[in-house]
mmCIF file of C-alpha atoms in Angstrom:
data_model
loop_
_atom_site.group_PDB
_atom_site.id
_atom_site.type_symbol
_atom_site.label_atom_id
_atom_site.label_comp_id
_atom_site.label_asym_id
_atom_site.label_seq_id
_atom_site.Cartn_x
_atom_site.Cartn_y
_atom_site.Cartn_z
ATOM 1 C CA ALA A 1 -20.920 27.826 10.125
ATOM 2 C CA GLN A 2 -18.163 26.151 11.646
ATOM 3 C CA SER A 3 -14.949 27.762 12.818
ATOM 4 C CA VAL A 4 -11.389 26.869 14.206
ATOM 5 C CA THR A 5 -9.574 29.167 15.989
ATOM 6 C CA GLN A 6 -5.592 28.782 16.934
ATOM 7 C CA PRO A 7 -4.786 32.011 19.158
ATOM 8 C CA ASP A 8 -1.091 30.971 18.922
ATOM 9 C CA ILE A 9 0.388 32.011 15.663
ATOM 10 C CA HIS A 10 4.053 31.152 16.880
ATOM 11 C CA ILE A 11 5.303 29.342 19.987
ATOM 12 C CA THR A 12 8.923 28.782 20.991
ATOM 13 C CA VAL A 13 9.966 25.850 23.524
ATOM 14 C CA SER A 14 13.512 24.567 24.565
ATOM 15 C CA GLU A 15 14.213 20.827 23.586
ATOM 16 C CA GLY A 16 12.701 18.628 26.084
ATOM 17 C CA ALA A 17 10.135 21.031 27.483
ATOM 18 C CA SER A 18 6.583 20.298 27.276
ATOM 19 C CA LEU A 19 3.989 21.407 24.813
ATOM 20 C CA GLU A 20 0.525 22.668 24.552
ATOM 21 C CA LEU A 21 -0.983 24.025 21.630
ATOM 22 C CA ARG A 22 -4.236 25.412 21.581
ATOM 23 C CA CYS A 23 -7.544 25.024 19.641
ATOM 24 C CA ASN A 24 -10.949 26.177 20.140
ATOM 25 C CA TYR A 25 -13.997 25.437 17.790
ATOM 26 C CA SER A 26 -17.032 26.519 17.066
ATOM 27 C CA TYR A 27 -19.885 23.785 15.826
ATOM 28 C CA GLY A 28 -23.311 23.304 16.691
ATOM 29 C CA ALA A 29 -23.128 19.416 16.974
ATOM 30 C CA THR A 30 -20.222 17.214 17.933
ATOM 31 C CA PRO A 31 -17.339 17.673 16.048
ATOM 32 C CA TYR A 32 -15.026 15.548 14.443
ATOM 33 C CA LEU A 33 -11.460 16.850 15.364
ATOM 34 C CA PHE A 34 -8.257 16.566 13.835
ATOM 35 C CA TRP A 35 -4.507 17.775 14.065
ATOM 36 C CA TYR A 36 -1.835 17.944 11.107
ATOM 37 C CA VAL A 37 1.322 18.813 11.076
ATOM 38 C CA GLN A 38 3.202 20.257 8.042
ATOM 39 C CA SER A 39 7.101 20.412 7.680
ATOM 40 C CA PRO A 40 8.283 22.879 5.321
ATOM 41 C CA GLY A 41 7.437 22.654 1.606
ATOM 42 C CA GLN A 42 5.694 19.484 2.383
ATOM 43 C CA GLY A 43 2.053 18.134 2.853
ATOM 44 C CA LEU A 44 -0.076 17.735 5.808
ATOM 45 C CA GLN A 45 0.496 14.666 7.966
ATOM 46 C CA LEU A 46 -2.122 13.259 10.298
ATOM 47 C CA LEU A 47 -1.291 13.527 14.123
ATOM 48 C CA LEU A 48 -4.420 12.068 15.766
ATOM 49 C CA LYS A 49 -8.330 12.487 15.513
ATOM 50 C CA TYR A 50 -11.132 12.658 17.648
ATOM 51 C CA PHE A 51 -14.611 11.368 16.401
ATOM 52 C CA SER A 52 -16.235 10.089 19.719
ATOM 53 C CA GLY A 53 -15.784 8.023 23.001
ATOM 54 C CA ASP A 54 -12.667 8.308 25.192
ATOM 55 C CA THR A 55 -12.107 12.122 25.288
ATOM 56 C CA LEU A 56 -8.210 11.848 25.161
ATOM 57 C CA VAL A 57 -6.708 10.788 22.448
ATOM 58 C CA GLN A 58 -3.036 9.525 21.654
ATOM 59 C CA GLY A 59 -1.478 9.939 18.158
ATOM 60 C CA ILE A 60 1.888 9.797 16.587
ATOM 61 C CA LYS A 61 5.265 10.995 17.672
ATOM 62 C CA GLY A 62 4.126 10.986 20.989
ATOM 63 C CA PHE A 63 1.752 13.754 20.776
ATOM 64 C CA GLU A 64 -2.061 13.540 22.644
ATOM 65 C CA ALA A 65 -5.018 15.571 22.514
ATOM 66 C CA GLU A 66 -8.000 16.340 24.738
ATOM 67 C CA PHE A 67 -11.610 17.068 23.691
ATOM 68 C CA LYS A 68 -13.142 19.324 26.155
ATOM 69 C CA ARG A 69 -17.113 20.110 25.185
ATOM 70 C CA SER A 70 -17.476 22.513 27.805
ATOM 71 C CA GLN A 71 -14.886 24.671 26.859
ATOM 72 C CA SER A 72 -15.060 24.136 22.979
ATOM 73 C CA SER A 73 -11.327 23.040 22.991
ATOM 74 C CA PHE A 74 -8.853 20.279 21.531
ATOM 75 C CA ASN A 75 -5.606 21.276 22.653
ATOM 76 C CA LEU A 76 -2.300 19.304 21.676
ATOM 77 C CA ARG A 77 0.247 18.186 24.006
ATOM 78 C CA LYS A 78 3.582 16.463 24.126
ATOM 79 C CA PRO A 79 5.297 15.982 27.478
ATOM 80 C CA SER A 80 9.045 16.432 25.854
ATOM 81 C CA VAL A 81 9.441 18.314 22.697
ATOM 82 C CA HIS A 82 12.314 17.063 20.263
ATOM 83 C CA TRP A 83 14.106 19.279 17.764
ATOM 84 C CA SER A 84 12.487 17.244 14.654
ATOM 85 C CA ASP A 85 9.073 18.438 15.912
ATOM 86 C CA ALA A 86 9.698 21.987 14.870
ATOM 87 C CA ALA A 87 6.802 22.728 11.914
ATOM 88 C CA GLU A 88 3.429 24.081 11.318
ATOM 89 C CA TYR A 89 0.781 22.604 13.277
ATOM 90 C CA PHE A 90 -2.933 22.790 12.333
ATOM 91 C CA CYS A 91 -5.998 22.091 14.230
ATOM 92 C CA ALA A 92 -9.569 21.357 11.914
ATOM 93 C CA VAL A 93 -12.886 20.452 12.159
ATOM 94 C CA SER A 94 -15.166 18.363 9.941
ATOM 95 C CA SER A 95 -18.513 19.145 8.782
ATOM 96 C CA THR A 96 -20.658 16.221 9.570
ATOM 97 C CA GLY A 97 -23.141 17.702 6.428
ATOM 98 C CA GLY A 98 -22.881 16.329 3.040
ATOM 99 C CA GLY A 99 -19.602 18.184 2.211
ATOM 100 C CA ASN A 100 -17.437 16.517 4.337
ATOM 101 C CA LYS A 101 -14.960 19.348 4.016
ATOM 102 C CA LEU A 102 -12.384 20.222 7.108
ATOM 103 C CA THR A 103 -12.182 23.596 8.344
ATOM 104 C CA PHE A 104 -8.689 24.332 9.414
ATOM 105 C CA GLY A 105 -7.357 27.080 11.973
ATOM 106 C CA THR A 106 -4.440 29.321 10.717
ATOM 107 C CA GLY A 107 -2.183 27.062 12.101
ATOM 108 C CA THR A 108 0.723 27.509 14.873
ATOM 109 C CA GLN A 109 4.281 27.837 13.987
ATOM 110 C CA LEU A 110 6.557 25.790 16.370
ATOM 111 C CA LYS A 111 10.003 26.652 16.697
ATOM 112 C CA VAL A 112 12.556 24.225 19.167
ATOM 113 C CA GLU A 113 15.229 25.850 20.743
ATOM 114 C CA LEU A 114 18.199 23.312 21.557
ATOM 115 C CA ASN B 1 1.408 1.627 -0.257
ATOM 116 C CA ALA B 2 1.612 4.604 -2.668
ATOM 117 C CA GLY B 3 0.441 7.767 -0.574
ATOM 118 C CA VAL B 4 -1.523 10.584 -2.598
ATOM 119 C CA MET B 5 0.389 11.971 -5.308
ATOM 120 C CA GLN B 6 0.278 15.069 -6.774
ATOM 121 C CA ASN B 7 1.780 16.353 -9.988
ATOM 122 C CA PRO B 8 3.481 18.789 -10.702
ATOM 123 C CA ARG B 9 4.951 19.560 -7.300
ATOM 124 C CA HIS B 10 5.568 23.148 -8.702
ATOM 125 C CA LEU B 11 4.388 24.884 -11.517
ATOM 126 C CA VAL B 12 5.256 28.260 -13.023
ATOM 127 C CA ARG B 13 2.675 30.160 -15.516
ATOM 128 C CA ARG B 14 2.548 33.769 -16.831
ATOM 129 C CA ARG B 15 -0.788 35.657 -16.307
ATOM 130 C CA GLY B 16 -3.486 34.674 -18.373
ATOM 131 C CA GLN B 17 -2.270 31.118 -19.363
ATOM 132 C CA GLU B 18 -3.803 27.968 -18.045
ATOM 133 C CA ALA B 19 -2.790 25.842 -14.888
ATOM 134 C CA ARG B 20 -3.618 21.879 -14.448
ATOM 135 C CA LEU B 21 -3.062 20.333 -11.312
ATOM 136 C CA ARG B 22 -3.367 16.765 -10.907
ATOM 137 C CA CYS B 23 -3.924 14.499 -8.078
ATOM 138 C CA SER B 24 -4.198 10.463 -7.897
ATOM 139 C CA PRO B 25 -5.682 9.400 -4.463
ATOM 140 C CA MET B 26 -4.395 6.266 -2.490
ATOM 141 C CA LYS B 27 -5.199 2.898 -3.669
ATOM 142 C CA GLY B 28 -8.669 2.394 -2.728
ATOM 143 C CA HIS B 29 -9.851 6.002 -2.202
ATOM 144 C CA SER B 30 -12.770 7.151 -4.247
ATOM 145 C CA HIS B 31 -13.264 10.627 -2.705
ATOM 146 C CA VAL B 32 -11.192 13.537 -3.545
ATOM 147 C CA TYR B 33 -10.851 16.884 -1.857
ATOM 148 C CA TRP B 34 -9.152 20.194 -2.741
ATOM 149 C CA TYR B 35 -7.624 23.125 -0.744
ATOM 150 C CA ARG B 36 -5.881 25.864 -1.234
ATOM 151 C CA GLN B 37 -3.202 27.473 1.148
ATOM 152 C CA LEU B 38 -2.374 31.121 0.469
ATOM 153 C CA PRO B 39 0.736 32.478 1.696
ATOM 154 C CA GLU B 40 0.529 32.850 5.565
ATOM 155 C CA GLU B 41 -2.869 31.349 5.965
ATOM 156 C CA GLY B 42 -4.309 28.180 6.839
ATOM 157 C CA LEU B 43 -5.916 25.617 4.361
ATOM 158 C CA LYS B 44 -9.177 26.669 2.836
ATOM 159 C CA PHE B 45 -11.737 24.000 1.402
ATOM 160 C CA MET B 46 -12.431 24.447 -2.486
ATOM 161 C CA VAL B 47 -14.227 21.212 -3.654
ATOM 162 C CA TYR B 48 -15.237 17.714 -2.885
ATOM 163 C CA LEU B 49 -15.562 15.117 -5.554
ATOM 164 C CA GLN B 50 -16.157 11.651 -5.951
ATOM 165 C CA LYS B 51 -15.955 9.464 -9.266
ATOM 166 C CA GLU B 52 -17.373 11.209 -11.784
ATOM 167 C CA ASN B 53 -19.432 13.803 -9.529
ATOM 168 C CA ILE B 54 -19.083 16.795 -7.542
ATOM 169 C CA ILE B 55 -20.366 16.657 -4.252
ATOM 170 C CA ASP B 56 -19.659 19.994 -2.895
ATOM 171 C CA GLU B 57 -17.954 23.060 -4.605
ATOM 172 C CA SER B 58 -18.938 25.522 -1.973
ATOM 173 C CA GLY B 59 -15.365 26.669 -2.016
ATOM 174 C CA MET B 60 -14.412 26.990 -5.594
ATOM 175 C CA PRO B 61 -14.384 30.425 -6.759
ATOM 176 C CA LYS B 62 -17.308 31.243 -9.091
ATOM 177 C CA GLU B 63 -15.189 31.865 -12.264
ATOM 178 C CA ARG B 64 -12.088 30.278 -13.980
ATOM 179 C CA PHE B 65 -11.884 27.426 -11.729
ATOM 180 C CA SER B 66 -13.009 24.015 -12.327
ATOM 181 C CA ALA B 67 -12.573 20.451 -11.306
ATOM 182 C CA GLU B 68 -13.246 16.586 -12.184
ATOM 183 C CA PHE B 69 -12.647 13.242 -11.034
ATOM 184 C CA PRO B 70 -13.091 11.003 -14.104
ATOM 185 C CA LYS B 71 -14.028 7.271 -14.090
ATOM 186 C CA GLU B 72 -10.284 6.737 -15.231
ATOM 187 C CA GLY B 73 -7.482 8.700 -14.274
ATOM 188 C CA PRO B 74 -6.631 11.571 -11.644
ATOM 189 C CA SER B 75 -8.353 14.077 -10.457
ATOM 190 C CA ILE B 76 -7.808 17.759 -12.136
ATOM 191 C CA LEU B 77 -8.314 20.798 -10.880
ATOM 192 C CA ARG B 78 -7.841 23.653 -13.916
ATOM 193 C CA ILE B 79 -7.422 27.387 -13.486
ATOM 194 C CA GLN B 80 -8.173 29.288 -16.403
ATOM 195 C CA GLN B 81 -6.440 32.678 -17.090
ATOM 196 C CA VAL B 82 -4.445 32.527 -14.003
ATOM 197 C CA VAL B 83 -3.983 35.970 -12.121
ATOM 198 C CA ARG B 84 -0.923 36.620 -9.736
ATOM 199 C CA GLY B 85 -3.476 36.106 -6.683
ATOM 200 C CA ASP B 86 -3.886 32.564 -7.516
ATOM 201 C CA SER B 87 -0.185 31.916 -6.376
ATOM 202 C CA ALA B 88 -0.795 29.406 -3.597
ATOM 203 C CA ALA B 89 0.272 25.949 -2.524
ATOM 204 C CA TYR B 90 -3.127 23.404 -3.674
ATOM 205 C CA PHE B 91 -3.294 20.268 -1.728
ATOM 206 C CA CYS B 92 -5.168 17.360 -2.565
ATOM 207 C CA ALA B 93 -6.462 14.912 -0.077
ATOM 208 C CA SER B 94 -8.056 11.657 -0.330
ATOM 209 C CA SER B 95 -10.576 8.927 1.872
ATOM 210 C CA PRO B 96 -11.983 5.844 1.344
ATOM 211 C CA GLY B 97 -15.549 6.895 2.270
ATOM 212 C CA PHE B 98 -17.405 9.906 3.547
ATOM 213 C CA ARG B 99 -16.546 10.953 6.716
ATOM 214 C CA GLU B 100 -13.235 9.130 6.850
ATOM 215 C CA THR B 101 -10.097 10.553 7.274
ATOM 216 C CA GLN B 102 -8.415 12.377 4.646
ATOM 217 C CA TYR B 103 -4.966 11.720 3.538
ATOM 218 C CA PHE B 104 -3.027 14.833 1.935
ATOM 219 C CA GLY B 105 -0.614 14.897 -0.684
ATOM 220 C CA PRO B 106 2.424 16.777 -0.852
ATOM 221 C CA GLY B 107 1.092 19.739 -2.617
ATOM 222 C CA THR B 108 1.715 21.923 -6.045
ATOM 223 C CA ARG B 109 3.151 25.096 -5.340
ATOM 224 C CA LEU B 110 1.625 27.440 -8.088
ATOM 225 C CA LEU B 111 3.572 30.650 -8.884
ATOM 226 C CA VAL B 112 2.232 33.128 -10.878
ATOM 227 C CA LEU B 113 4.237 35.622 -12.779
#
């Protein structure tokens, strides 16, 4: 069965500092990988996705992520964090079987200090 | 372009009552997914539907929960005889096709008293 691990429950960074959120997955074949962001009381917004091809993918709001098959990782990065980036971030993997369901990690809560 | 719409946004029920959650997918999307987010947890898949068909319900509790996506109208997630443990945020997502990106609605926060 597929699974996603986000080892950091909470992360605090200063505004302007760089950010890296970790995501490790377990899946037998080549996965489809996603990062979503959730602001308090809101739904999930897609930041970026990896299906195939270039392992470094660019997303919205200045985020990027790199797929590393050898490490089973898909870490999210941003070179300079803004206060508005404070939110909860979820990594997810998609089944390539008939269900097409997303399996989510438990999320990383990002706090930005001014 | 309207996104995925869910209503109500907040729903309060007493134990034993029924809860009906509605989801209208984005225009042109015929695939709908329901997820549940319990407090302090990530989202868990519940069910995947296409028009008039349930494709994958492997995440649905065996009792009291049902889902439909009729030919006309929104998708409905129905919870009968709610219990306190059903209190959660229920999110709907839609996609235009199989294995395409899922877009999420704002969720329905269910509180069972």
